[in-house]
Amino acid sequence: MKILFALITVLILSLAAFTGVEYLHMEYVFGIVIPYAAFIIFIAGFTAKIFYWAKSPVPFNITTTAGQQKSLKWIKSDHFENPSGSFGVIGRMFMEIFFFRSLFRNTKAGLVKSSKSESFKPGYASDKSLWLGGLMFHWSFLYILIRHLRFFLYPIPSAIVTLEKFDSMFQIGLPIFYLTDAILLLSVTFLFLRRVFIPQVKYISLIADFIPLFLILAIAFSGIMMRYVSRVDVIGVKELVMSLTSFSPALPEKVSSVFYVHFFLVSSLFMYFPFSKLMHMGGVFFSPTRNMTGDSRRIRHVNPWNYSVKVHSYEEYEDEFREAMKGAGLPLDKE
Amino acid sequence: MFKMYSKIKVFTGVFIFLALATFPFWNKVFIVSKTNYEMPDANIKPALAFARENGFSGCIEDRAFMRAKHMKLLNHWRNEVVRENKKTYINSKGEHFNKSLTGTCLKCHSNKEEFCDSCHTSAGVKPYCFDCHITGIQNTNQLNSKAEAIHEIK
């Protein structure tokens, strides 16, 4: 049901763009108005969300530690598993953001056959498939995003040409098949099937988990259709994009509706971004379990929302009741 | 009014995000202000002498088709000629053409800078057609140097 709802949502979006351009000739809306709106929503929404998160206090030091904390000189400590300073924190964040290090330790529970007897025992086994699928998906998506800069820049930097050349190194067909296209499709399909076939994962999956998957799949599919099958006038596309980025929007002569479907789905993804789980792009920097230093034994973490408590120390107490205490014969610190 | 934590780090992060996200808009102003993007000239006319001499009405297919799909067609031609020895292309008007980039296409579209490079450069495409198909050779010196270059590669 959840899957069907997400699928239908994405299909409606695609059909809306297709009919809008093919039959109602609303190129102006799908080519200029919506992309601009999407970009503004993305920028403003993203920034607002970051500032909103920055207002949340962190009450406790909740660093996840999986290694020896820095203590005595002769005890070897683990910089990344239990960072004792900003070097360790930056290193750990870097490896988390670029290599999804914590997913590398993903495990799955199940019946494991013991080596000695024929019996099965419940236990945990390493499961790196999510790590690998996620890594392949994110890196190929980034690669594709950077590759698309050829539509946004002129002259095209040689770095982008090199990236493109590397991506098409097997020279399969013409236009040459991009390897990242295949990697992206395979990994997104895997990430989707994972949510369908693993019962526990299926149980916790929401509509909001399926919508981005289908949206990205539809974007990839429309892009691949456009490049390899139905073809569009690439120069027309570049003309439109360059006119948008120079704030003098102008529609090109005739660009196939498939392009507008692709463009509208990308716009939808950008509009959806700040309000969805996709914000983990910014949110990963706000994970207290990763971005805090494991120094709770050396430095006191003061809860920022503590209000100032009015204290009355024993010294002050003695000063206040000195005469009375003296009279009663009670011992005093100061005479 | 709420307090904001780690202000310096948050503002730095947001600044980097905004700078990257708006890159397509500001790069023209700060990096390549001198070269404005110009559309490849769509009105360049091919020299039709070759087509007329051979009794063709014009290009093998119409303009929209050629613009979008010429690479698919050329790839298809190459495979058919090299692997299946099918050397004649019959277009939608029933005209017969010799499947050859140098021998047919480039006879009319003789200026590579105008007909090939202008769009390819604009779209960031570097086709490997011209690694072998020699074009735009004005004199024998150029031909010799190109031939030598190819020989060295081999």
CSV table of C-alpha atoms in Angstrom, one decimal:
chain,number,residue,atom,x,y,z
A,1,MET,CA,0.0,0.0,0.0
A,2,LYS,CA,2.7,2.4,1.0
A,3,ILE,CA,4.8,1.4,-2.0
A,4,LEU,CA,1.8,1.8,-4.3
A,5,PHE,CA,1.0,5.3,-2.9
A,6,ALA,CA,4.6,6.4,-3.5
A,7,LEU,CA,4.6,4.9,-7.0
A,8,ILE,CA,1.4,6.6,-7.9
A,9,THR,CA,2.6,9.9,-6.6
A,10,VAL,CA,5.7,9.8,-8.8
A,11,LEU,CA,3.7,8.6,-11.8
A,12,ILE,CA,1.2,11.5,-11.4
A,13,LEU,CA,4.1,13.9,-11.3
A,14,SER,CA,5.6,12.5,-14.5
A,15,LEU,CA,2.3,12.4,-16.3
A,16,ALA,CA,1.5,16.0,-15.1
A,17,ALA,CA,4.7,17.2,-16.8
A,18,PHE,CA,4.2,15.1,-19.9
A,19,THR,CA,0.6,16.2,-20.5
A,20,GLY,CA,1.3,19.7,-19.5
A,21,VAL,CA,4.0,20.1,-22.1
A,22,GLU,CA,2.8,17.7,-24.8
A,23,TYR,CA,-0.8,18.7,-25.0
A,24,LEU,CA,-1.3,21.9,-23.0
A,25,HIS,CA,2.0,23.5,-24.2
A,26,MET,CA,2.9,24.8,-20.7
A,27,GLU,CA,6.6,24.9,-21.5
A,28,TYR,CA,6.9,28.2,-19.7
A,29,VAL,CA,5.5,26.8,-16.4
A,30,PHE,CA,7.6,23.5,-16.5
A,31,GLY,CA,10.7,25.0,-18.0
A,32,ILE,CA,11.0,28.4,-16.2
A,33,VAL,CA,8.5,29.0,-13.4
A,34,ILE,CA,8.7,25.7,-11.5
A,35,PRO,CA,12.5,25.3,-11.7
A,36,TYR,CA,13.0,28.8,-10.3
A,37,ALA,CA,10.4,28.2,-7.6
A,38,ALA,CA,12.0,24.8,-6.8
A,39,PHE,CA,15.4,26.4,-6.5
A,40,ILE,CA,14.2,29.1,-4.1
A,41,ILE,CA,12.3,26.6,-2.0
A,42,PHE,CA,15.4,24.3,-1.9
A,43,ILE,CA,17.8,27.1,-0.8
A,44,ALA,CA,15.4,28.8,1.7
A,45,GLY,CA,14.1,25.6,3.1
A,46,PHE,CA,17.5,24.0,3.5
A,47,THR,CA,19.0,27.1,5.2
A,48,ALA,CA,15.9,27.5,7.5
A,49,LYS,CA,16.1,23.9,8.6
A,50,ILE,CA,19.8,24.2,9.4
A,51,PHE,CA,19.2,27.3,11.5
A,52,TYR,CA,16.3,25.6,13.2
A,53,TRP,CA,18.5,22.7,14.1
A,54,ALA,CA,21.3,25.0,15.3
A,55,LYS,CA,18.9,26.3,17.9
A,56,SER,CA,18.5,22.9,19.5
A,57,PRO,CA,20.7,22.6,22.7
A,58,VAL,CA,22.6,19.4,23.2
A,59,PRO,CA,21.9,18.5,26.9
A,60,PHE,CA,24.4,15.6,27.3
A,61,ASN,CA,27.7,14.4,25.8
A,62,ILE,CA,26.4,11.4,23.9
A,63,THR,CA,29.4,10.6,21.7
A,64,THR,CA,29.2,7.0,20.5
A,65,THR,CA,32.4,5.3,21.5
A,66,ALA,CA,33.7,2.0,20.3
A,67,GLY,CA,37.3,2.2,21.4
A,68,GLN,CA,39.6,3.0,24.2
A,69,GLN,CA,39.3,6.5,25.5
A,70,LYS,CA,42.4,8.6,25.9
A,71,SER,CA,43.6,8.3,29.5
A,72,LEU,CA,47.0,7.3,30.7
A,73,LYS,CA,50.0,7.7,28.4
A,74,TRP,CA,50.8,4.0,28.3
A,75,ILE,CA,47.3,3.0,27.3
A,76,LYS,CA,46.9,3.2,23.6
A,77,SER,CA,43.8,5.2,22.8
A,78,ASP,CA,41.7,5.1,19.6
A,79,HIS,CA,41.5,8.5,17.8
A,80,PHE,CA,38.6,7.7,15.6
A,81,GLU,CA,36.5,5.3,17.7
A,82,ASN,CA,36.7,7.5,20.7
A,83,PRO,CA,37.9,11.0,19.6
A,84,SER,CA,39.7,13.0,22.3
A,85,GLY,CA,40.0,16.2,20.3
A,86,SER,CA,38.9,17.9,17.1
A,87,PHE,CA,41.4,16.0,15.0
A,88,GLY,CA,39.7,12.7,15.8
A,89,VAL,CA,36.2,14.3,15.4
A,90,ILE,CA,37.0,15.7,12.0
A,91,GLY,CA,38.6,12.4,10.9
A,92,ARG,CA,35.5,10.5,12.1
A,93,MET,CA,33.1,12.9,10.5
A,94,PHE,CA,35.1,12.8,7.2
A,95,MET,CA,35.0,9.0,7.1
A,96,GLU,CA,31.3,9.0,8.0
A,97,ILE,CA,30.4,11.5,5.3
A,98,PHE,CA,32.6,10.1,2.5
A,99,PHE,CA,32.7,6.4,3.3
A,100,PHE,CA,29.6,5.8,5.5
A,101,ARG,CA,31.9,4.1,8.1
A,102,SER,CA,29.2,3.3,10.6
A,103,LEU,CA,27.2,1.4,8.0
A,104,PHE,CA,30.3,-0.8,7.5
A,105,ARG,CA,29.5,-2.3,10.9
A,106,ASN,CA,25.9,-3.1,10.0
A,107,THR,CA,24.8,-6.5,11.3
A,108,LYS,CA,21.8,-8.7,10.7
A,109,ALA,CA,20.3,-11.0,13.2
A,110,GLY,CA,19.4,-14.5,12.1
A,111,LEU,CA,20.0,-18.2,12.6
A,112,VAL,CA,23.6,-19.0,12.2
A,113,LYS,CA,24.9,-22.5,11.6
A,114,SER,CA,27.5,-23.3,14.2
A,115,SER,CA,30.7,-24.7,12.9
A,116,LYS,CA,30.9,-27.6,15.3
A,117,SER,CA,27.5,-29.1,15.3
A,118,GLU,CA,24.7,-29.3,12.8
A,119,SER,CA,22.4,-27.1,14.9
A,120,PHE,CA,21.4,-23.5,14.2
A,121,LYS,CA,21.9,-20.7,16.8
A,122,PRO,CA,20.4,-17.2,16.8
A,123,GLY,CA,23.2,-14.8,16.3
A,124,TYR,CA,24.5,-11.7,14.5
A,125,ALA,CA,26.3,-11.7,11.2
A,126,SER,CA,28.0,-8.9,9.3
A,127,ASP,CA,25.8,-7.4,6.6
A,128,LYS,CA,27.7,-5.0,4.3
A,129,SER,CA,25.1,-4.9,1.6
A,130,LEU,CA,23.5,-1.7,2.8
A,131,TRP,CA,26.9,0.0,3.1
A,132,LEU,CA,27.9,-1.1,-0.4
A,133,GLY,CA,24.5,-0.2,-1.9
A,134,GLY,CA,24.4,3.2,-0.2
A,135,LEU,CA,28.0,4.0,-1.1
A,136,MET,CA,27.4,3.1,-4.8
A,137,PHE,CA,24.2,5.1,-4.9
A,138,HIS,CA,25.5,8.3,-3.3
A,139,TRP,CA,28.8,8.4,-5.2
A,140,SER,CA,27.3,7.7,-8.6
A,141,PHE,CA,24.6,10.3,-7.8
A,142,LEU,CA,27.2,12.9,-7.0
A,143,TYR,CA,29.2,12.0,-10.1
A,144,ILE,CA,26.1,12.4,-12.2
A,145,LEU,CA,25.3,15.7,-10.6
A,146,ILE,CA,28.8,17.1,-11.3
A,147,ARG,CA,28.7,15.7,-14.8
A,148,HIS,CA,25.5,17.7,-15.4
A,149,LEU,CA,27.5,20.9,-14.9
A,150,ARG,CA,28.3,20.7,-18.6
A,151,PHE,CA,24.8,22.2,-19.1
A,152,PHE,CA,25.5,25.0,-16.7
A,153,LEU,CA,29.0,26.2,-17.6
A,154,TYR,CA,30.6,27.7,-20.6
A,155,PRO,CA,33.4,27.2,-21.4
A,156,ILE,CA,33.2,23.7,-19.9
A,157,PRO,CA,36.1,23.1,-17.4
A,158,SER,CA,38.4,20.3,-18.5
A,159,ALA,CA,37.8,18.6,-15.2
A,160,ILE,CA,34.2,17.9,-16.1
A,161,VAL,CA,35.2,16.7,-19.6
A,162,THR,CA,37.7,14.3,-17.9
A,163,LEU,CA,35.0,13.0,-15.6
A,164,GLU,CA,32.8,12.4,-18.5
A,165,LYS,CA,35.5,10.7,-20.4
A,166,PHE,CA,36.3,8.4,-17.5
A,167,ASP,CA,32.6,7.6,-17.1
A,168,SER,CA,32.3,6.6,-20.7
A,169,MET,CA,35.6,4.8,-21.0
A,170,PHE,CA,34.2,1.5,-22.4
A,171,GLN,CA,32.8,3.4,-25.4
A,172,ILE,CA,29.6,1.4,-25.5
A,173,GLY,CA,27.2,2.7,-28.2
A,174,LEU,CA,26.7,6.3,-29.2
A,175,PRO,CA,25.9,8.5,-27.3
A,176,ILE,CA,28.4,6.6,-25.2
A,177,PHE,CA,26.9,4.7,-22.3
A,178,TYR,CA,27.8,6.2,-18.9
A,179,LEU,CA,28.8,3.6,-16.3
A,180,THR,CA,27.4,5.7,-13.4
A,181,ASP,CA,24.0,5.5,-15.0
A,182,ALA,CA,24.1,1.7,-14.6
A,183,ILE,CA,25.5,1.9,-11.1
A,184,LEU,CA,22.9,4.4,-10.0
A,185,LEU,CA,20.0,2.3,-11.4
A,186,LEU,CA,21.4,-0.9,-9.9
A,187,SER,CA,22.0,0.5,-6.5
A,188,VAL,CA,18.6,2.4,-6.2
A,189,THR,CA,16.9,-0.8,-7.3
A,190,PHE,CA,18.8,-2.7,-4.7
A,191,LEU,CA,17.9,-0.1,-2.0
A,192,PHE,CA,14.3,-0.4,-3.0
A,193,LEU,CA,14.2,-4.2,-3.0
A,194,ARG,CA,15.8,-4.3,0.4
A,195,ARG,CA,12.9,-2.4,1.8
A,196,VAL,CA,10.5,-4.9,0.1
A,197,PHE,CA,12.1,-8.2,0.9
A,198,ILE,CA,13.5,-7.8,4.4
A,199,PRO,CA,10.4,-8.1,6.6
A,200,GLN,CA,11.8,-6.0,9.5
A,201,VAL,CA,12.9,-3.3,7.1
A,202,LYS,CA,9.6,-3.4,5.3
A,203,TYR,CA,7.8,-3.0,8.5
A,204,ILE,CA,9.6,0.2,9.5
A,205,SER,CA,9.5,1.7,6.0
A,206,LEU,CA,7.2,4.6,5.4
A,207,ILE,CA,5.8,6.4,2.4
A,208,ALA,CA,8.4,9.0,2.9
A,209,ASP,CA,11.1,6.3,2.4
A,210,PHE,CA,9.6,5.1,-0.9
A,211,ILE,CA,8.9,8.5,-2.4
A,212,PRO,CA,12.6,9.6,-2.7
A,213,LEU,CA,13.5,6.1,-4.1
A,214,PHE,CA,10.8,6.2,-6.8
A,215,LEU,CA,11.5,9.9,-7.5
A,216,ILE,CA,15.2,9.2,-8.0
A,217,LEU,CA,14.5,6.1,-10.0
A,218,ALA,CA,12.1,8.1,-12.3
A,219,ILE,CA,14.7,10.9,-12.7
A,220,ALA,CA,17.3,8.3,-13.7
A,221,PHE,CA,14.9,6.5,-16.0
A,222,SER,CA,13.8,9.7,-17.8
A,223,GLY,CA,17.4,10.8,-18.1
A,224,ILE,CA,18.5,7.5,-19.6
A,225,MET,CA,15.5,7.5,-22.0
A,226,MET,CA,16.3,11.0,-23.1
A,227,ARG,CA,20.0,10.3,-23.7
A,228,TYR,CA,19.9,6.8,-25.2
A,229,VAL,CA,16.5,6.2,-26.6
A,230,SER,CA,14.2,9.1,-27.6
A,231,ARG,CA,16.9,11.7,-27.7
A,232,VAL,CA,16.5,15.5,-27.2
A,233,ASP,CA,18.0,18.5,-28.8
A,234,VAL,CA,20.9,18.9,-26.3
A,235,ILE,CA,21.8,22.4,-27.6
A,236,GLY,CA,18.2,23.5,-26.9
A,237,VAL,CA,18.5,22.2,-23.4
A,238,LYS,CA,21.7,24.0,-22.8
A,239,GLU,CA,20.2,27.2,-24.2
A,240,LEU,CA,17.3,26.9,-21.7
A,241,VAL,CA,19.6,26.2,-18.8
A,242,MET,CA,22.0,29.0,-19.6
A,243,SER,CA,19.2,31.4,-20.0
A,244,LEU,CA,17.8,30.4,-16.5
A,245,THR,CA,21.2,30.8,-14.8
A,246,SER,CA,21.7,34.2,-16.4
A,247,PHE,CA,18.3,35.5,-15.2
A,248,SER,CA,17.0,36.1,-18.7
A,249,PRO,CA,14.8,33.0,-19.2
A,250,ALA,CA,14.0,32.1,-22.8
A,251,LEU,CA,12.4,28.9,-24.1
A,252,PRO,CA,14.3,27.1,-26.8
A,253,GLU,CA,12.6,26.2,-30.1
A,254,LYS,CA,11.5,22.6,-29.6
A,255,VAL,CA,12.7,20.3,-27.0
A,256,SER,CA,11.1,16.9,-26.4
A,257,SER,CA,8.6,16.5,-23.6
A,258,VAL,CA,10.8,13.8,-22.1
A,259,PHE,CA,13.2,16.6,-21.1
A,260,TYR,CA,10.4,18.5,-19.4
A,261,VAL,CA,9.4,15.4,-17.5
A,262,HIS,CA,13.0,14.9,-16.3
A,263,PHE,CA,13.3,18.6,-15.4
A,264,PHE,CA,10.1,18.6,-13.5
A,265,LEU,CA,11.0,15.5,-11.5
A,266,VAL,CA,14.3,17.1,-10.6
A,267,SER,CA,12.5,20.3,-9.6
A,268,SER,CA,10.1,18.1,-7.5
A,269,LEU,CA,13.1,16.5,-5.8
A,270,PHE,CA,14.5,19.9,-5.0
A,271,MET,CA,11.2,21.2,-3.6
A,272,TYR,CA,10.7,18.0,-1.5
A,273,PHE,CA,14.3,18.1,-0.2
A,274,PRO,CA,14.1,20.4,2.8
A,275,PHE,CA,10.9,18.8,4.1
A,276,SER,CA,12.0,15.2,3.9
A,277,LYS,CA,14.6,12.6,5.0
A,278,LEU,CA,16.8,13.9,2.2
A,279,MET,CA,17.9,16.6,4.7
A,280,HIS,CA,20.3,14.1,6.1
A,281,MET,CA,22.7,15.8,3.7
A,282,GLY,CA,22.8,18.7,6.1
A,283,GLY,CA,21.7,16.7,9.1
A,284,VAL,CA,24.7,14.5,9.2
A,285,PHE,CA,26.8,17.4,10.4
A,286,PHE,CA,24.3,17.8,13.4
A,287,SER,CA,24.7,14.2,14.7
A,288,PRO,CA,25.8,14.7,18.3
A,289,THR,CA,26.8,11.0,18.5
A,290,ARG,CA,29.4,11.7,15.8
A,291,ASN,CA,30.3,15.4,16.1
A,292,MET,CA,31.0,15.5,19.8
A,293,THR,CA,34.3,14.8,21.4
A,294,GLY,CA,34.5,11.8,23.7
A,295,ASP,CA,35.9,13.8,26.6
A,296,SER,CA,33.2,13.4,29.2
A,297,ARG,CA,35.6,12.3,31.8
A,298,ARG,CA,37.9,15.3,31.4
A,299,ILE,CA,35.6,18.2,30.6
A,300,ARG,CA,32.2,18.8,32.2
A,301,HIS,CA,29.5,19.2,29.6
A,302,VAL,CA,27.1,21.8,30.9
A,303,ASN,CA,23.5,21.4,29.8
A,304,PRO,CA,22.8,24.7,28.0
A,305,TRP,CA,19.2,24.7,29.1
A,306,ASN,CA,20.0,24.6,32.8
A,307,TYR,CA,18.7,27.7,34.5
A,308,SER,CA,21.0,29.3,37.1
A,309,VAL,CA,20.3,27.8,40.5
A,310,LYS,CA,20.5,30.2,43.5
A,311,VAL,CA,23.0,28.4,45.9
A,312,HIS,CA,23.7,29.1,49.5
A,313,SER,CA,27.1,27.7,50.4
A,314,TYR,CA,28.1,26.5,53.9
A,315,GLU,CA,30.5,29.4,54.2
A,316,GLU,CA,27.7,31.9,53.7
A,317,TYR,CA,25.5,29.8,56.1
A,318,GLU,CA,28.1,30.0,58.8
A,319,ASP,CA,28.5,33.8,58.3
A,320,GLU,CA,24.7,34.2,58.6
A,321,PHE,CA,24.3,32.1,61.8
A,322,ARG,CA,27.7,32.6,63.4
A,323,GLU,CA,26.5,34.1,66.7
A,324,ALA,CA,23.7,31.7,67.1
A,325,MET,CA,26.0,28.7,66.4
A,326,LYS,CA,28.6,30.0,68.8
A,327,GLY,CA,25.9,30.4,71.5
A,328,ALA,CA,24.8,26.8,71.0
A,329,GLY,CA,28.4,25.6,71.2
A,330,LEU,CA,28.5,24.2,67.7
A,331,PRO,CA,31.9,23.8,66.0
A,332,LEU,CA,32.8,26.5,63.5
A,333,ASP,CA,35.2,26.6,60.6
A,334,LYS,CA,36.0,30.2,61.1
A,335,GLU,CA,36.1,31.8,64.5
B,1,MET,CA,13.9,34.2,21.2
B,2,PHE,CA,16.0,31.0,21.0
B,3,LYS,CA,19.7,30.9,21.3
B,4,MET,CA,21.8,29.5,18.4
B,5,TYR,CA,24.6,27.1,19.2
B,6,SER,CA,28.0,26.8,17.4
B,7,LYS,CA,27.4,30.0,15.4
B,8,ILE,CA,30.7,30.1,13.6
B,9,LYS,CA,30.5,26.5,12.4
B,10,VAL,CA,26.9,26.8,11.4
B,11,PHE,CA,27.4,30.0,9.4
B,12,THR,CA,30.5,28.6,7.7
B,13,GLY,CA,28.6,25.5,6.8
B,14,VAL,CA,25.6,27.4,5.5
B,15,PHE,CA,27.9,29.8,3.5
B,16,ILE,CA,29.6,26.8,1.9
B,17,PHE,CA,26.2,25.2,1.0
B,18,LEU,CA,24.9,28.5,-0.5
B,19,ALA,CA,28.1,29.1,-2.4
B,20,LEU,CA,28.0,25.6,-3.9
B,21,ALA,CA,24.2,25.5,-4.6
B,22,THR,CA,24.2,28.9,-6.4
B,23,PHE,CA,27.4,28.2,-8.3
B,24,PRO,CA,25.7,28.0,-11.7
B,25,PHE,CA,24.4,31.5,-11.2
B,26,TRP,CA,27.6,33.3,-10.0
B,27,ASN,CA,30.3,31.5,-11.9
B,28,LYS,CA,29.7,33.7,-14.9
B,29,VAL,CA,30.2,36.8,-12.9
B,30,PHE,CA,33.4,35.8,-11.1
B,31,ILE,CA,35.1,33.3,-13.2
B,32,VAL,CA,34.3,33.4,-16.9
B,33,SER,CA,32.9,36.9,-17.3
B,34,LYS,CA,34.8,37.5,-20.5
B,35,THR,CA,33.2,34.6,-22.5
B,36,ASN,CA,29.5,34.9,-22.6
B,37,TYR,CA,27.7,31.8,-23.7
B,38,GLU,CA,26.6,32.1,-27.3
B,39,MET,CA,24.3,29.6,-29.0
B,40,PRO,CA,25.9,27.7,-31.8
B,41,ASP,CA,24.7,29.4,-35.0
B,42,ALA,CA,21.7,27.4,-36.2
B,43,ASN,CA,21.5,29.1,-39.5
B,44,ILE,CA,24.7,27.8,-41.1
B,45,LYS,CA,23.9,26.4,-44.5
B,46,PRO,CA,25.8,23.4,-45.8
B,47,ALA,CA,27.3,23.5,-49.3
B,48,LEU,CA,24.7,21.7,-51.3
B,49,ALA,CA,26.7,21.2,-54.5
B,50,PHE,CA,27.5,17.6,-53.7
B,51,ALA,CA,23.9,16.8,-53.0
B,52,ARG,CA,22.6,18.5,-56.2
B,53,GLU,CA,25.2,16.8,-58.3
B,54,ASN,CA,24.1,13.4,-57.1
B,55,GLY,CA,20.4,14.2,-57.4
B,56,PHE,CA,19.5,14.3,-53.7
B,57,SER,CA,16.8,16.7,-52.4
B,58,GLY,CA,18.9,17.6,-49.4
B,59,CYS,CA,20.2,16.1,-46.2
B,60,ILE,CA,19.5,12.4,-45.6
B,61,GLU,CA,16.9,13.1,-42.9
B,62,ASP,CA,15.2,16.3,-41.6
B,63,ARG,CA,16.9,18.9,-39.4
B,64,ALA,CA,15.2,17.9,-36.1
B,65,PHE,CA,16.1,14.2,-36.6
B,66,MET,CA,19.7,15.0,-37.5
B,67,ARG,CA,20.2,17.3,-34.6
B,68,ALA,CA,19.0,14.9,-32.0
B,69,LYS,CA,20.0,11.5,-33.4
B,70,HIS,CA,22.9,11.9,-35.9
B,71,MET,CA,25.2,10.1,-33.5
B,72,LYS,CA,22.9,7.1,-33.2
B,73,LEU,CA,22.7,7.0,-37.0
B,74,LEU,CA,26.4,7.2,-37.5
B,75,ASN,CA,27.0,4.5,-34.9
B,76,HIS,CA,24.5,2.3,-36.6
B,77,TRP,CA,26.1,2.9,-40.0
B,78,ARG,CA,29.5,2.0,-38.7
B,79,ASN,CA,28.3,-1.3,-37.3
B,80,GLU,CA,26.4,-2.2,-40.4
B,81,VAL,CA,29.2,-1.3,-42.8
B,82,VAL,CA,32.0,-2.9,-40.8
B,83,ARG,CA,30.2,-5.9,-39.5
B,84,GLU,CA,27.5,-6.7,-42.0
B,85,ASN,CA,28.8,-5.1,-45.2
B,86,LYS,CA,25.6,-3.2,-45.7
B,87,LYS,CA,26.8,0.0,-47.4
B,88,THR,CA,23.6,1.6,-48.7
B,89,TYR,CA,21.2,3.7,-46.6
B,90,ILE,CA,17.7,4.3,-47.8
B,91,ASN,CA,16.1,7.4,-46.2
B,92,SER,CA,12.5,8.2,-45.5
B,93,LYS,CA,12.1,9.6,-49.0
B,94,GLY,CA,13.4,6.5,-50.6
B,95,GLU,CA,16.7,8.0,-51.7
B,96,HIS,CA,19.8,5.8,-51.6
B,97,PHE,CA,23.0,7.1,-49.9
B,98,ASN,CA,26.4,5.7,-49.4
B,99,LYS,CA,26.9,5.1,-45.6
B,100,SER,CA,30.0,7.1,-45.1
B,101,LEU,CA,30.9,10.0,-42.8
B,102,THR,CA,33.7,11.3,-45.0
B,103,GLY,CA,32.2,10.3,-48.3
B,104,THR,CA,28.7,11.5,-47.7
B,105,CYS,CA,28.1,13.7,-44.6
B,106,LEU,CA,31.2,15.8,-44.8
B,107,LYS,CA,30.9,16.5,-48.5
B,108,CYS,CA,28.2,19.0,-47.7
B,109,HIS,CA,29.0,19.7,-44.1
B,110,SER,CA,32.6,20.4,-45.1
B,111,ASN,CA,33.4,22.9,-42.4
B,112,LYS,CA,34.1,20.9,-39.2
B,113,GLU,CA,34.4,24.0,-37.0
B,114,GLU,CA,30.9,25.2,-38.0
B,115,PHE,CA,29.0,21.9,-38.3
B,116,CYS,CA,30.6,19.7,-35.7
B,117,ASP,CA,32.7,21.5,-33.2
B,118,SER,CA,30.4,24.5,-32.4
B,119,CYS,CA,27.7,22.3,-30.9
B,120,HIS,CA,30.1,19.6,-29.5
B,121,THR,CA,32.1,22.2,-27.7
B,122,SER,CA,29.0,23.9,-26.3
B,123,ALA,CA,27.6,20.5,-25.0
B,124,GLY,CA,31.0,19.3,-23.8
B,125,VAL,CA,31.0,16.3,-26.2
B,126,LYS,CA,34.3,14.9,-27.6
B,127,PRO,CA,33.4,12.3,-30.2
B,128,TYR,CA,36.1,9.9,-31.2
B,129,CYS,CA,34.9,9.9,-34.9
B,130,PHE,CA,37.6,12.4,-35.8
B,131,ASP,CA,40.4,10.3,-34.3
B,132,CYS,CA,40.4,8.5,-37.6
B,133,HIS,CA,38.2,10.5,-40.0
B,134,ILE,CA,40.5,13.2,-41.2
B,135,THR,CA,38.9,16.6,-41.9
B,136,GLY,CA,39.7,20.2,-42.6
B,137,ILE,CA,43.0,19.5,-44.2
B,138,GLN,CA,44.1,22.5,-46.2
B,139,ASN,CA,47.5,21.4,-47.5
B,140,THR,CA,49.8,18.4,-47.8
B,141,ASN,CA,51.9,19.4,-44.8
B,142,GLN,CA,49.0,19.2,-42.5
B,143,LEU,CA,48.0,15.8,-44.1
B,144,ASN,CA,51.5,14.4,-43.5
B,145,SER,CA,51.7,15.6,-39.9
B,146,LYS,CA,48.3,14.1,-39.2
B,147,ALA,CA,49.2,10.9,-40.8
B,148,GLU,CA,52.4,10.8,-38.8
B,149,ALA,CA,50.5,11.4,-35.6
B,150,ILE,CA,48.1,8.6,-36.4
B,151,HIS,CA,51.1,6.3,-37.3
B,152,GLU,CA,52.7,7.1,-34.0
B,153,ILE,CA,49.6,6.2,-32.0
B,154,LYS,CA,49.4,2.9,-33.8
